[in-house]
Amino acid sequence: MQTGIVLSNISDLYKVELNNIVYDCNARGKFKSNDISPVSGDIVDIDIINDEKKTGVITKIHDRKNYFKRPKMANLSQIILVVSMKMPKVDLELLDKQLIFAEYNHVKPIICLNKIDLENEEKIEYISNIYTQIGYKVIKTNAKEGIGVEELKKELQNNITAFSGNSGVGKSTLINNILETDITLEGEISNKNKRGKNTTTQVKLYKIDENSYVADTPGFSTFDVKEIDKKELAKYFIEFRPYLNKCEYGDCSHIKEEKCAVKEAVQQGKISKERYDRYCKLWNEYVSKY
Ligand SMILES: Nc1nc2c(ncn2[C@@H]2O[C@H](COP(=O)(O)OP(=O)(O)OP(=O)(O)O)[C@@H](O)[C@H]2O)c(=O)[nH]1
Ligand SMILES: [Mg+2]
Ligand SMILES: [Zn+2]
């Protein structure tokens, strides 16, 4: 018996890495009957069946630090939220949703503003400042030219890191740069989309060095903020937190109430008006649910 990590899974085949060797594994039937099956990022015990052919069978899944359903992944320690400055156009609503998702799941988010070659510096700084002032790490990259990639790489040490963001923002290109290989050629799990571009369809983990892995994913974009209790939403806007217990009403929604500490902080410029507006928009989306 040996212990490795699941890199990828397609139907019944699991790629499990241990000591830098990748084994093709099946999972014992018992997992299915227990309604649990291995996913990328899982630490697993395997029995090696054939050392030459590098085949094995997964016998045990270790306890997970966390688990994500869409895409299926376990043991994530951080998420790089990739935002394209242009083509596709910058989507801060999606960024804020993903920040909520990360905070909710206690996974450290790092913001990556990519395609900085396509936007002027002023605009990039403006967006960057909104998020650095809150306390988030923001890294600016041009994945095509490899600019900013070293800074990004430093953050990946001793972590299992997923890259998330809309299709086309540059996740695979960034990972190519980090690995210094072309993952598409290496058998990235992708399909050509309607426009003939490669688009990632499955999670796959890549080893960058001992204890450091990056996951290319189709993005956590299907995440539904409504899974979070409406009353809890405000606390996932982390810069609101110092004000939340200072509102007049204990159950303040920070929308219509008169004496609201969050709204006062917005007026005083302590909370970004943009972020607050996006909070209101998200909050109002709940209305349609009930
Ligand atoms: N100009 C410019 N183009 C970039 C940059 N990063 C990526 N691109 C281009 O953007 C396109 C999409 O990049 P991908 O890396 O495939 O995007 P992705 O996020 O992996 O997309 P999906 O797999 O569909 O989710 C490619 O044509 C890249 O060459 C950048 O920093 N600047
Ligand atoms: Mg991709
Ligand atoms: Zn309030």
PDB file of N, CA, C and O and ligand atoms in Angstrom, residues 247 252-254 259-262, ligand 3:
ATOM      1  N   CYS A 247     -24.828  48.531  13.242  1.00  0.00           N
ATOM      2  CA  CYS A 247     -26.062  49.052  12.655  1.00  0.00           C
ATOM      3  C   CYS A 247     -27.131  49.173  13.748  1.00  0.00           C
ATOM      4  O   CYS A 247     -27.089  48.460  14.745  1.00  0.00           O
ATOM      5  N   CYS A 252     -30.248  44.169  10.276  1.00  0.00           N
ATOM      6  CA  CYS A 252     -30.092  45.142   9.184  1.00  0.00           C
ATOM      7  C   CYS A 252     -29.653  44.448   7.895  1.00  0.00           C
ATOM      8  O   CYS A 252     -28.756  43.615   7.897  1.00  0.00           O
ATOM      9  N   SER A 253     -30.336  44.807   6.804  1.00  0.00           N
ATOM     10  CA  SER A 253     -29.946  44.225   5.508  1.00  0.00           C
ATOM     11  C   SER A 253     -28.912  45.111   4.818  1.00  0.00           C
ATOM     12  O   SER A 253     -28.358  44.752   3.792  1.00  0.00           O
ATOM     13  N   HIS A 254     -28.703  46.311   5.383  1.00  0.00           N
ATOM     14  CA  HIS A 254     -27.769  47.307   4.841  1.00  0.00           C
ATOM     15  C   HIS A 254     -28.237  47.820   3.472  1.00  0.00           C
ATOM     16  O   HIS A 254     -27.432  48.251   2.651  1.00  0.00           O
ATOM     17  N   LYS A 259     -30.384  54.008   9.872  1.00  0.00           N
ATOM     18  CA  LYS A 259     -29.112  54.087  10.600  1.00  0.00           C
ATOM     19  C   LYS A 259     -28.305  52.808  10.377  1.00  0.00           C
ATOM     20  O   LYS A 259     -28.327  51.898  11.199  1.00  0.00           O
ATOM     21  N   CYS A 260     -27.614  52.801   9.256  1.00  0.00           N
ATOM     22  CA  CYS A 260     -26.855  51.606   8.874  1.00  0.00           C
ATOM     23  C   CYS A 260     -25.371  51.958   8.818  1.00  0.00           C
ATOM     24  O   CYS A 260     -24.951  52.864   8.092  1.00  0.00           O
ATOM     25  N   ALA A 261     -24.581  51.250   9.607  1.00  0.00           N
ATOM     26  CA  ALA A 261     -23.142  51.542   9.693  1.00  0.00           C
ATOM     27  C   ALA A 261     -22.417  51.246   8.382  1.00  0.00           C
ATOM     28  O   ALA A 261     -21.439  51.914   8.037  1.00  0.00           O
ATOM     29  N   VAL A 262     -22.928  50.258   7.659  1.00  0.00           N
ATOM     30  CA  VAL A 262     -22.312  49.931   6.366  1.00  0.00           C
ATOM     31  C   VAL A 262     -22.522  51.085   5.385  1.00  0.00           C
ATOM     32  O   VAL A 262     -21.583  51.550   4.732  1.00  0.00           O
TER      33      VAL A 262
HETATM   34 ZN    ZN B   3     -26.653  47.967   8.136  1.00  0.00          ZN
END
